[in-house]
Coordinates of C-alpha atoms in Angstrom, one line a residue:
Chain S
M14 CA 30.8 101.5 96.4
M15 CA 33.3 101.9 99.2
A16 CA 36.4 103.9 98.4
D17 CA 39.7 102.1 98.2
I18 CA 41.9 102.0 101.2
A19 CA 45.2 103.7 100.4
L20 CA 46.8 103.1 103.8
R21 CA 45.8 101.0 106.8
A22 CA 47.6 100.9 110.1
R23 CA 46.7 98.3 112.7
N24 CA 47.9 98.4 116.3
I25 CA 51.1 100.2 115.5
T26 CA 53.2 100.3 118.7
K27 CA 56.7 101.6 118.9
Y28 CA 59.3 102.1 121.6
F29 CA 62.4 104.3 121.9
H30 CA 65.1 102.5 123.8
D31 CA 67.6 105.3 124.2
P32 CA 68.2 106.6 126.7
V33 CA 65.3 104.9 128.5
T34 CA 62.6 102.6 127.1
L35 CA 59.7 104.8 126.2
Q36 CA 56.5 103.9 124.4
V37 CA 56.1 106.6 121.7
L38 CA 53.2 105.0 119.8
K39 CA 50.5 103.1 121.5
N40 CA 48.2 100.8 119.5
I41 CA 47.6 103.2 116.7
S42 CA 45.0 102.0 114.2
F43 CA 43.5 104.1 111.4
E44 CA 42.7 104.0 107.7
V45 CA 43.1 106.6 104.9
T46 CA 41.0 106.2 101.8
S47 CA 42.4 107.0 98.3
G48 CA 42.2 110.6 97.4
E49 CA 41.8 111.8 101.0
F50 CA 43.8 114.8 102.3
V51 CA 44.6 114.0 105.9
S52 CA 46.4 116.2 108.4
I53 CA 48.0 114.9 111.6
V54 CA 48.3 117.4 114.4
G55 CA 49.4 117.3 118.0
K56 CA 51.9 118.9 120.4
S57 CA 55.6 118.5 119.9
G58 CA 56.7 115.1 121.1
C59 CA 53.3 113.4 120.8
G60 CA 54.7 111.0 118.3
K61 CA 53.2 112.3 115.1
S62 CA 56.4 112.5 113.2
T63 CA 57.5 109.1 114.4
L64 CA 54.2 107.8 113.2
L65 CA 54.7 109.4 109.8
Y66 CA 58.2 107.7 109.4
V67 CA 56.6 104.4 110.3
L68 CA 53.9 105.0 107.6
S69 CA 56.6 106.0 105.1
T70 CA 58.2 102.4 105.4
M71 CA 61.6 104.0 106.3
D72 CA 61.2 103.0 109.9
T73 CA 60.8 99.3 110.3
D74 CA 61.3 99.0 114.0
Y75 CA 57.7 98.8 115.2
E76 CA 55.0 96.3 116.2
G77 CA 51.7 96.0 114.5
E78 CA 50.8 95.9 110.8
L79 CA 50.9 98.4 108.0
E80 CA 49.2 98.1 104.6
I81 CA 49.9 100.4 101.7
Q82 CA 47.6 100.1 98.6
Q83 CA 46.1 97.0 100.2
E84 CA 49.5 95.4 100.3
R85 CA 51.0 94.3 103.5
V86 CA 54.4 96.0 103.9
T87 CA 55.3 94.9 107.4
G88 CA 58.1 92.4 107.4
R89 CA 59.1 93.1 103.8
S90 CA 62.8 93.2 102.8
L91 CA 64.5 96.6 102.8
N92 CA 65.0 96.3 99.0
D93 CA 61.3 95.7 98.5
L94 CA 60.4 98.7 100.8
A95 CA 62.8 100.9 98.8
R96 CA 61.0 99.9 95.6
I97 CA 57.6 100.6 97.2
R98 CA 58.8 104.0 98.4
N99 CA 60.1 104.8 94.9
E100 CA 56.9 103.8 93.2
S101 CA 54.1 104.8 95.5
I102 CA 55.3 107.3 98.1
G103 CA 56.4 110.8 97.7
F104 CA 58.0 112.4 100.7
V105 CA 58.4 116.0 101.6
F106 CA 60.7 116.8 104.6
Q107 CA 60.5 119.5 107.1
F108 CA 63.7 121.0 105.7
H109 CA 64.1 121.0 102.0
Y110 CA 66.8 118.3 101.8
L111 CA 67.8 118.5 98.2
L112 CA 71.1 117.1 96.9
P113 CA 73.3 120.2 96.8
D114 CA 75.7 119.0 94.1
F115 CA 72.9 118.5 91.5
T116 CA 70.8 121.0 89.6
C117 CA 67.2 121.5 90.7
L118 CA 66.1 119.7 87.5
K119 CA 68.3 116.7 88.2
N120 CA 67.1 116.6 91.8
V121 CA 63.5 116.3 90.6
M122 CA 64.5 113.8 87.9
I123 CA 66.4 111.4 90.1
P124 CA 63.5 109.4 91.7
A125 CA 62.0 109.0 88.2
L126 CA 65.3 107.9 86.7
R127 CA 65.5 105.4 89.6
L128 CA 62.1 104.1 88.7
G129 CA 63.1 103.9 85.1
R130 CA 59.6 103.8 83.7
L131 CA 60.1 106.7 81.3
S132 CA 62.9 107.7 79.0
P133 CA 65.3 110.4 80.3
A134 CA 63.9 112.9 77.8
E135 CA 60.3 112.3 79.0
I136 CA 61.4 112.5 82.6
E137 CA 63.1 115.8 81.9
E138 CA 59.9 117.2 80.3
K139 CA 57.8 116.0 83.2
A140 CA 60.3 117.5 85.7
Y141 CA 60.0 120.9 84.0
E142 CA 56.2 120.6 84.3
K143 CA 56.4 119.9 88.0
L144 CA 58.8 122.8 88.6
K145 CA 56.5 125.1 86.6
L146 CA 53.6 124.1 89.0
F147 CA 55.5 125.8 91.8
G148 CA 56.9 128.6 89.8
V149 CA 60.6 127.6 90.1
E150 CA 61.2 126.5 86.5
E151 CA 63.6 129.5 86.1
Q152 CA 65.8 127.9 88.7
A153 CA 65.9 124.5 87.0
L154 CA 69.5 124.6 85.8
K155 CA 70.9 126.2 89.0
R156 CA 72.6 124.1 91.6
A157 CA 70.2 123.3 94.4
N158 CA 72.4 125.0 97.1
K159 CA 72.2 128.3 95.2
L160 CA 68.4 128.7 95.9
S161 CA 66.6 130.3 98.7
G162 CA 65.1 128.1 101.4
G163 CA 61.5 128.7 100.1
Q164 CA 62.6 127.9 96.5
Q165 CA 64.3 124.7 97.7
Q166 CA 61.2 123.5 99.5
R167 CA 59.1 124.0 96.4
V168 CA 61.7 122.1 94.3
A169 CA 61.5 119.3 97.0
I170 CA 57.7 119.1 96.7
A171 CA 58.0 119.0 92.9
R172 CA 60.5 116.1 93.4
A173 CA 58.0 114.3 95.6
L174 CA 55.4 114.4 92.8
I175 CA 57.6 113.3 89.9
N176 CA 56.6 109.6 90.0
D177 CA 52.9 110.4 90.5
P178 CA 52.9 108.5 93.8
A179 CA 49.7 107.2 95.2
I180 CA 50.5 108.6 98.6
I181 CA 52.3 111.9 99.3
M182 CA 53.6 112.3 102.9
G183 CA 54.8 115.6 104.3
D184 CA 56.6 116.3 107.5
E185 CA 55.8 120.0 108.0
P186 CA 55.9 120.6 104.2
T187 CA 55.0 124.3 104.6
G188 CA 57.1 124.9 107.6
N189 CA 59.6 127.0 105.8
L190 CA 57.3 128.8 103.4
D191 CA 55.7 132.2 103.7
S192 CA 51.9 132.5 103.7
K193 CA 51.7 133.1 99.9
N194 CA 53.7 130.0 99.1
T195 CA 51.9 128.0 101.8
G196 CA 48.6 128.9 100.1
L197 CA 50.0 127.8 96.7
V198 CA 51.2 124.5 98.1
F199 CA 47.9 123.9 99.9
D200 CA 45.9 124.6 96.8
L201 CA 48.1 122.3 94.8
F202 CA 47.8 119.5 97.4
Q203 CA 44.0 119.9 97.3
Q204 CA 44.0 119.7 93.5
L205 CA 46.1 116.6 93.7
S206 CA 43.6 114.9 96.0
K207 CA 40.5 116.1 94.3
E208 CA 41.5 115.8 90.6
Y209 CA 44.1 113.2 90.5
G210 CA 42.9 111.0 93.4
Q211 CA 46.3 111.1 95.2
T212 CA 46.3 110.6 98.9
L213 CA 48.0 113.1 101.1
I214 CA 49.1 112.6 104.7
T215 CA 50.8 115.6 106.3
V216 CA 52.1 116.3 109.8
T217 CA 51.6 120.0 110.5
H218 CA 51.6 122.6 113.2
D219 CA 49.8 125.0 110.9
E220 CA 46.2 125.0 112.3
D221 CA 44.8 126.8 109.3
F222 CA 46.4 124.3 107.0
A223 CA 45.0 121.4 109.0
R224 CA 41.5 122.9 109.3
R225 CA 41.3 123.2 105.5
S226 CA 42.3 119.6 104.8
D227 CA 39.6 116.9 104.5
R228 CA 40.3 115.4 107.9
T229 CA 42.4 116.1 110.9
I230 CA 43.8 113.3 113.1
V231 CA 44.7 114.6 116.5
M232 CA 47.4 112.9 118.5
A233 CA 48.5 113.2 122.2
D234 CA 51.0 111.1 124.1
G235 CA 51.4 108.5 121.3
E236 CA 47.7 107.9 120.9
I237 CA 45.0 109.1 118.5
T238 CA 42.5 111.2 120.4
S239 CA 40.4 112.2 117.5
H240 CA 40.0 110.6 114.0
G241 CA 38.3 113.7 112.8
K242 CA 35.3 111.8 111.3
Chain P
M17 CA 73.2 110.8 77.9
K18 CA 71.8 107.4 78.6
L19 CA 73.6 106.5 81.8
N20 CA 72.2 104.5 84.7
V21 CA 71.1 106.9 87.4
N22 CA 73.6 105.4 89.9
T23 CA 76.3 106.1 87.5
Q24 CA 75.1 109.7 86.9
I25 CA 75.1 110.3 90.7
A26 CA 78.6 108.7 91.1
I27 CA 80.0 110.8 88.3
T28 CA 78.5 114.0 89.7
Y29 CA 80.0 113.3 93.1
L30 CA 83.4 112.7 91.6
S31 CA 83.3 115.8 89.5
T32 CA 82.1 118.2 92.2
R33 CA 85.0 117.1 94.3
K34 CA 87.7 117.3 91.7
K35 CA 90.6 117.8 94.1
Q36 CA 89.9 114.7 96.2
T37 CA 89.2 112.7 93.1
L38 CA 92.5 113.8 91.6
V39 CA 94.5 113.0 94.8
A40 CA 92.9 109.5 95.0
S41 CA 93.6 108.7 91.4
L42 CA 97.2 110.0 91.7
G43 CA 97.8 107.4 94.3
V44 CA 96.6 104.7 91.9
M45 CA 98.5 106.3 89.1
F46 CA 101.8 106.0 90.9
G47 CA 101.1 102.5 92.0
I48 CA 100.3 101.4 88.4
S49 CA 103.1 103.3 86.8
M50 CA 105.7 101.9 89.3
F51 CA 104.3 98.4 88.6
I52 CA 104.7 98.8 84.9
F53 CA 108.1 100.4 85.2
M54 CA 109.6 97.9 87.6
Q55 CA 108.1 94.9 85.8
S56 CA 109.5 96.2 82.5
L57 CA 112.9 96.7 84.0
M58 CA 113.0 93.4 85.7
K59 CA 111.8 91.4 82.7
G60 CA 114.2 93.3 80.5
T61 CA 117.1 92.5 82.8
N62 CA 116.0 88.9 83.3
D63 CA 115.6 88.5 79.5
Y64 CA 119.0 90.1 79.0
F65 CA 120.7 87.7 81.4
E66 CA 118.8 84.8 80.1
K67 CA 119.9 85.7 76.6
S68 CA 123.5 86.3 77.6
S69 CA 123.6 83.0 79.4
F70 CA 122.6 81.4 76.1
S71 CA 125.5 83.2 74.5
S72 CA 127.8 80.7 76.2
T73 CA 125.5 77.9 77.4
P74 CA 123.5 75.7 75.1
H75 CA 120.0 74.7 75.9
I76 CA 121.2 71.2 76.6
R77 CA 124.7 69.9 77.1
L78 CA 125.2 66.1 76.7
Y79 CA 128.5 64.8 78.3
N80 CA 130.1 61.9 79.9
E81 CA 130.0 62.3 83.7
N82 CA 132.8 61.1 85.9
K83 CA 131.2 58.5 88.2
V84 CA 132.4 57.3 91.5
A85 CA 132.8 53.6 91.6
N86 CA 129.9 51.9 93.4
T87 CA 131.3 50.0 96.3
H88 CA 128.0 49.0 97.7
L89 CA 127.0 46.3 95.3
M90 CA 127.1 43.8 98.1
D91 CA 125.0 46.1 100.3
N92 CA 122.4 46.4 97.6
A93 CA 122.2 42.6 97.1
I94 CA 122.4 41.1 100.5
K95 CA 121.8 44.1 102.8
D96 CA 123.4 43.9 106.3
A97 CA 124.6 40.4 105.9
S98 CA 127.6 41.6 103.8
V99 CA 131.0 42.4 105.2
K100 CA 132.9 45.0 103.3
I101 CA 136.4 44.1 102.3
L102 CA 136.9 46.7 99.6
A103 CA 137.5 50.1 101.3
N104 CA 138.6 53.6 100.3
P105 CA 137.3 53.7 96.7
K106 CA 139.3 55.6 94.2
Q107 CA 138.1 57.3 91.0
L108 CA 139.2 55.3 88.0
K109 CA 140.7 57.1 85.2
Q110 CA 137.9 57.2 82.7
N111 CA 137.8 58.1 79.1
L112 CA 135.8 61.4 79.0
G113 CA 135.1 60.9 75.3
M114 CA 131.8 59.6 74.2
T115 CA 131.4 56.3 72.4
N116 CA 130.2 56.8 68.8
P117 CA 129.5 60.5 69.2
Y118 CA 128.4 61.0 65.6
G119 CA 126.0 58.2 65.9
I120 CA 124.5 59.9 68.9
I121 CA 124.3 63.2 67.0
N122 CA 122.4 61.5 64.2
L123 CA 120.1 59.9 66.7
L124 CA 119.4 63.2 68.5
R125 CA 118.8 65.1 65.2
K126 CA 115.6 63.0 64.8
F127 CA 114.1 64.7 67.9
P128 CA 111.5 67.1 66.5
E129 CA 112.3 69.7 69.3
V130 CA 116.0 69.9 68.3
A131 CA 116.9 73.0 66.3
F132 CA 120.7 72.8 66.3
I133 CA 123.3 70.3 67.4
T134 CA 127.1 70.4 67.4
P135 CA 130.0 68.3 68.9
Q136 CA 132.7 69.8 71.0
V137 CA 136.0 68.8 72.6
T138 CA 136.7 70.4 75.9
A139 CA 140.0 70.2 77.8
N140 CA 141.6 72.0 80.7
V141 CA 144.8 73.7 79.6
I142 CA 147.5 76.1 80.7
Y143 CA 148.2 79.1 78.5
T144 CA 151.8 80.4 78.5
S145 CA 153.3 83.4 77.0
G146 CA 156.9 84.3 78.1
N147 CA 157.0 83.1 81.7
V148 CA 153.4 84.0 82.6
Q149 CA 150.9 81.2 82.9
V150 CA 147.1 81.2 83.0
T151 CA 144.9 78.2 83.5
G152 CA 141.8 77.8 81.5
N153 CA 140.0 75.5 79.1
I154 CA 140.0 75.2 75.4
A155 CA 136.9 74.3 73.4
G156 CA 137.4 72.5 70.1
V157 CA 134.5 73.4 67.9
S158 CA 133.3 74.0 64.4
I159 CA 133.4 77.8 64.6
V160 CA 130.8 78.3 61.9
E161 CA 128.3 76.2 63.8
E162 CA 129.3 77.8 67.1
D163 CA 128.6 81.2 65.5
K164 CA 125.1 80.1 64.4
M165 CA 124.4 78.8 67.9
F166 CA 125.9 81.5 70.1
D167 CA 126.5 84.5 67.8
V168 CA 130.2 84.6 68.3
Q169 CA 130.4 87.5 65.8
Q170 CA 128.8 90.0 68.1
N171 CA 131.3 89.3 70.8
M172 CA 134.4 89.7 68.6
I173 CA 136.6 92.7 69.5
S174 CA 139.4 92.0 67.2
G175 CA 140.3 89.6 64.4
D176 CA 138.0 87.3 62.4
F177 CA 136.8 84.0 63.8
H178 CA 136.6 82.5 60.3
D179 CA 140.4 82.4 60.3
L180 CA 140.1 79.5 62.8
D181 CA 139.3 77.2 59.9
K182 CA 141.9 78.8 57.6
V183 CA 144.9 79.3 59.8
N184 CA 146.8 76.3 60.9
N185 CA 147.0 76.2 64.7
G186 CA 144.7 79.1 65.0
I187 CA 143.1 80.0 68.4
L188 CA 140.4 82.5 69.5
I189 CA 141.0 83.7 73.1
G190 CA 139.0 85.6 75.6
K191 CA 139.7 89.2 76.5
G192 CA 140.8 88.3 80.0
I193 CA 143.4 85.9 78.8
A194 CA 144.7 88.4 76.3
D195 CA 145.0 91.1 79.0
K196 CA 146.8 88.9 81.5
L197 CA 149.3 87.7 79.0
S198 CA 149.5 91.0 77.1
L199 CA 148.7 89.4 73.8
H200 CA 147.1 90.7 70.6
T201 CA 145.7 89.2 67.4
G202 CA 148.6 87.7 65.4
D203 CA 150.7 86.9 68.5
N204 CA 151.7 83.3 69.4
I205 CA 150.6 81.5 72.6
T206 CA 151.6 78.2 74.0
V207 CA 148.9 75.9 75.1
R208 CA 149.6 72.9 77.4
S209 CA 147.0 70.2 77.9
G210 CA 146.6 67.9 81.0
E211 CA 148.2 65.1 78.9
G212 CA 151.4 67.2 78.8
N213 CA 151.5 68.1 75.1
D214 CA 152.7 71.7 74.3
M215 CA 151.5 73.4 71.2
T216 CA 152.2 76.9 70.0
M217 CA 149.2 78.5 68.5
R218 CA 148.5 81.7 66.6
I219 CA 145.8 84.1 67.9
V220 CA 143.4 84.8 65.2
G221 CA 140.9 86.8 67.3
I222 CA 139.9 88.1 70.7
Y223 CA 136.3 88.1 72.0
A224 CA 134.5 89.4 75.1
T225 CA 131.1 88.1 76.3
G226 CA 130.9 90.3 79.3
M227 CA 131.0 87.3 81.6
K228 CA 134.4 87.3 83.4
T229 CA 134.5 83.6 84.1
V230 CA 134.3 82.9 80.4
D231 CA 136.5 85.7 79.1
D232 CA 139.3 84.9 81.6
T233 CA 139.5 81.2 80.8
R234 CA 137.9 80.1 77.6
S235 CA 139.5 79.8 74.2
Y236 CA 138.3 78.3 71.0
A237 CA 140.1 76.2 68.5
N238 CA 139.2 74.1 65.6
I239 CA 137.9 70.7 66.8
V240 CA 140.7 68.8 65.0
Q241 CA 143.3 71.1 66.6
A242 CA 141.8 70.5 70.1
Q243 CA 141.9 66.7 69.5
N244 CA 145.6 67.1 68.5
I245 CA 146.4 69.0 71.7
M246 CA 145.0 66.2 73.7
G247 CA 146.6 63.6 71.5
K248 CA 143.2 62.0 70.7
D249 CA 141.8 60.6 67.5
R250 CA 139.2 62.2 65.3
S251 CA 136.2 60.5 67.0
Y252 CA 137.1 62.0 70.4
V253 CA 134.2 64.2 71.5
T254 CA 133.5 65.3 75.1
D255 CA 130.3 67.3 74.7
I256 CA 127.4 67.5 72.4
K257 CA 125.7 70.9 72.5
I258 CA 122.0 71.1 71.6
N259 CA 119.8 74.0 71.0
L260 CA 116.0 73.5 70.9
K261 CA 113.3 75.4 69.1
D262 CA 111.7 76.3 72.5
Y263 CA 114.2 76.5 75.3
N264 CA 111.4 76.1 77.9
Q265 CA 111.2 72.4 76.9
A266 CA 114.8 71.9 77.8
Y267 CA 114.1 70.1 81.0
T268 CA 111.8 67.4 79.6
V269 CA 113.8 66.9 76.4
A270 CA 117.1 66.6 78.4
R271 CA 115.5 63.8 80.6
R272 CA 114.5 61.9 77.5
M273 CA 118.0 62.3 76.0
E274 CA 119.5 60.9 79.1
V275 CA 117.4 57.8 78.9
I276 CA 118.2 57.2 75.3
T277 CA 121.9 57.9 75.2
G278 CA 122.9 57.0 78.8
Y279 CA 125.0 60.2 79.1
K280 CA 124.3 63.1 81.4
A281 CA 122.1 65.7 79.8
E282 CA 122.3 69.1 81.6
D283 CA 119.7 71.6 80.7
W284 CA 120.4 75.4 80.8
V285 CA 118.3 75.8 84.0
Q286 CA 120.6 73.4 85.9
A287 CA 123.6 75.1 84.4
N288 CA 122.5 78.5 85.5
E289 CA 120.9 77.8 88.8
Q290 CA 122.3 80.9 90.4
L291 CA 120.6 83.0 87.6
K292 CA 117.2 81.4 88.3
T293 CA 117.6 82.1 92.1
A294 CA 118.5 85.7 91.4
F295 CA 115.3 86.0 89.2
K296 CA 113.2 84.6 91.9
I297 CA 114.6 86.8 94.7
R298 CA 114.3 89.9 92.4
A299 CA 110.7 89.0 91.7
I300 CA 109.9 88.7 95.5
I301 CA 111.5 92.1 96.2
L302 CA 109.7 93.7 93.3
N303 CA 106.3 92.3 94.1
S304 CA 106.5 93.4 97.8
V305 CA 107.4 96.9 96.7
I306 CA 104.5 97.1 94.3
G307 CA 102.2 95.5 96.8
V308 CA 103.1 98.2 99.4
I309 CA 102.5 101.0 96.8
L310 CA 99.2 99.6 95.8
L311 CA 98.2 99.1 99.4
V312 CA 99.0 102.7 100.2
A313 CA 97.0 103.8 97.1
G314 CA 94.1 101.6 98.3
F315 CA 94.2 103.2 101.7
G316 CA 94.1 106.6 100.1
I317 CA 90.9 105.6 98.2
Y318 CA 89.4 104.0 101.3
N319 CA 90.0 107.2 103.3
I320 CA 88.6 109.6 100.8
L321 CA 85.5 107.5 100.2
N322 CA 85.0 107.2 104.0
M323 CA 85.2 110.9 104.3
T324 CA 82.8 111.4 101.4
I325 CA 80.3 109.1 103.0
Y326 CA 80.4 110.9 106.3
E327 CA 79.9 114.2 104.5
K328 CA 77.1 112.7 102.4
M329 CA 75.3 111.0 105.2
K330 CA 72.2 113.3 104.8
E331 CA 72.2 112.8 101.0
I332 CA 72.4 109.1 101.3
A333 CA 69.4 109.3 103.6
I334 CA 67.5 111.3 101.1
L335 CA 68.3 108.9 98.3
K336 CA 67.0 106.1 100.5
A337 CA 63.9 108.0 101.3
Q338 CA 63.2 108.4 97.6
G339 CA 63.5 104.7 97.1
F340 CA 67.1 103.9 96.5
S341 CA 67.8 100.5 97.9
G342 CA 71.0 99.6 99.9
R343 CA 72.3 97.9 96.7
A344 CA 71.8 101.1 94.7
V345 CA 73.7 103.1 97.3
T346 CA 76.5 100.6 97.3
S347 CA 76.7 100.8 93.6
I348 CA 76.9 104.6 93.7
F349 CA 79.9 104.5 96.0
L350 CA 81.6 101.5 94.5
Q351 CA 81.4 103.0 91.1
Q352 CA 83.2 106.1 92.4
A353 CA 86.0 103.9 93.6
I354 CA 86.2 102.0 90.3
Y355 CA 86.2 105.2 88.3
I356 CA 89.0 106.5 90.4
G357 CA 90.9 103.3 89.8
L358 CA 90.3 103.3 86.1
M359 CA 91.3 106.9 85.7
G360 CA 94.4 106.6 87.8
G361 CA 95.1 103.2 86.2
T362 CA 94.9 104.5 82.6
I363 CA 97.1 107.5 83.3
G364 CA 99.4 105.1 85.3
L365 CA 99.7 102.8 82.3
L366 CA 100.7 105.7 80.1
L367 CA 103.2 107.1 82.6
G368 CA 104.6 103.6 83.2
F369 CA 105.1 103.2 79.5
L370 CA 106.7 106.6 79.1
L371 CA 109.1 106.0 82.1
S372 CA 110.1 102.6 80.7
F373 CA 110.5 104.0 77.2
G374 CA 112.6 106.9 78.6
L375 CA 114.9 104.6 80.6
S376 CA 115.4 102.3 77.6
R377 CA 116.9 105.4 75.9
V378 CA 119.4 106.0 78.7
Y379 CA 122.9 105.2 77.5
I380 CA 124.8 103.3 80.2
G381 CA 128.1 102.9 78.3
S382 CA 129.5 100.3 75.9
S383 CA 132.7 99.1 77.6
T384 CA 133.4 95.6 76.5
S385 CA 133.1 94.4 80.1
M386 CA 129.4 95.1 79.8
G387 CA 129.1 92.9 76.8
S388 CA 126.6 94.1 74.3
L389 CA 124.6 96.0 76.9
K390 CA 124.5 99.7 75.9
Y391 CA 121.1 100.9 77.2
F392 CA 118.9 99.9 80.1
P393 CA 117.3 96.6 79.1
M394 CA 113.6 97.3 79.3
S395 CA 110.9 94.9 78.0
F396 CA 107.6 96.1 76.6
Y397 CA 105.5 93.1 77.5
F398 CA 101.8 93.5 76.9
P399 CA 100.5 91.2 79.7
H400 CA 102.3 93.5 82.2
Y401 CA 100.0 96.3 81.2
L402 CA 97.0 94.0 81.5
E403 CA 98.1 92.8 84.9
A404 CA 98.6 96.3 86.1
I405 CA 95.1 97.5 85.2
C406 CA 93.6 94.4 86.8
F407 CA 95.6 95.0 90.0
G408 CA 94.6 98.6 89.9
V409 CA 90.9 98.0 89.6
L410 CA 91.0 95.1 92.1
T411 CA 92.7 97.3 94.7
T412 CA 90.3 100.2 94.2
F413 CA 87.4 97.7 94.3
A414 CA 88.6 96.3 97.6
A415 CA 89.2 99.8 99.0
G416 CA 85.8 101.0 97.9
F417 CA 83.9 98.0 99.0
F418 CA 83.9 98.6 102.7
P419 CA 83.0 102.3 102.7
A420 CA 80.3 101.5 100.1
R421 CA 78.8 98.9 102.3
K422 CA 78.8 101.2 105.2
A423 CA 76.9 103.8 103.0
A424 CA 74.3 101.1 102.2
K425 CA 73.6 100.6 105.9
V426 CA 72.9 104.2 106.6
D427 CA 69.5 104.4 108.4
P428 CA 67.5 107.3 106.8
V429 CA 65.2 107.8 109.8
T430 CA 67.9 108.6 112.3
I431 CA 69.7 110.9 109.8
I432 CA 66.7 112.8 108.7
R433 CA 65.2 113.2 112.2
G434 CA 68.6 114.2 113.5

């Protein structure tokens, strides 16, 4: 039996118009199967982050077609896309990007509260579990801006996992972590893909991180030069 | 706590920026409290003047109007073909008395709206004491009925009005007349009517309504006494004064009475037109002042929310990345505006009430020229408070709407990628 397709991109093309029109993505087509752990690598400016934001559904200004969980998302309304992101995509940014006014626990809980599938008490319990995975449960009730950069990034990853999304996307998710924490995050990502069947797509500069993932897609000048298969 | 996540975020934002929240709600608070305060003062004052106008004006006054002779009968009948021979029309001397006044009174008593009805004889007179003369008018009334209708008792400053029915040739004069002629209760006064009859009368009391035009001219006598001064018979009545159960119906009831009786029925609004105009102008001034205050408060909220949104640009982008729709983001910021409005509004209501209450306790003197007014006339009218909170929330909603919509349009990609 063929594995399910978690994400499929067909002929994705994107231009930047400012300051001059520039084609950043050229006819990108690829598929990611469920449970796969994919790294996208390439030189700075090759368009890998731009591609990730298109895949995340946040950027809708592109040509081509995008399917997530076998559902076409191209052309859907912004409200629909917001719901899809909330439900099926967890996003980890290059810099931690927590909400500084809230406690770490609340930061992790917010996407689940938005989804509203569980009761607040259940969400709180689950948020504690996720924080424990990354060893930051002691910081749970501190305000997010009181934490160190590494701790904030781990909280941010915990937040990305709270809704058990089908796809987790990371833009340099370990960029701000030391080697010990990078190892911890990598092991956890691998566990998520192997044991829970969650799909991971990360953009990274870390060659070691990329090498150890299931597959590495290499990009150069807005094109995929290697699908890593 | 089982609050919606948007509400939780809105409240967290408000509580982490206490100073700005406070400043924004203070603006609303001042707007609302001024609204309450000024509305209370205005309604209190208007009510006072309306009430005091009823202390001398009945809801409806029925009287025989002096009509100018109609010289245009021919014009009406044969239009331009007529040639006018009759020129320079003169007023005929008419009997100002009504025909069968007591019959009319009995007829009008059957109106279900009528609460009280009493006949009156009015005549222009000249008061004389020594060699000083004052012009004015005398009202022949049944003083007991007059008291029921206008509360004569509360205006009395000396003497007893009941003596009008007991003392032969008794008269009740206004304070202005008494001052000008230097008279006191128990003194004699000469009253001369237009028909030329002199009558010496005994002052049984002095009253002051606070309205100079009344106090300087008006005196009361028994209706029979007044008929005597004018040399008329017992059926001579010039006015019928009518009070209704609800004075707001005066206009419509007066029109019906005119049709039935054929006499002129003047309602209290017509009689006090200048009062109504003053009410209207005061309302315009008041509303524009309140409008400006609320507008300023609204701009305050608009500014603060706009600033918040610039500061929170990154956080809005994160929320959107996590699946908050534009609508959810709008709701977060609009809720902040509304909470500011509710908070400021509630405190404003309280402050407005306290200010009004405080002023209603301020003593402003009790000289008789002020009538019965001793304290600031404040009204505590519940709908004002309801209106105030509605205005407050509406203003904050409008002020919050545009910043909130701007927040909803934040593009997460440009913010996150820098």
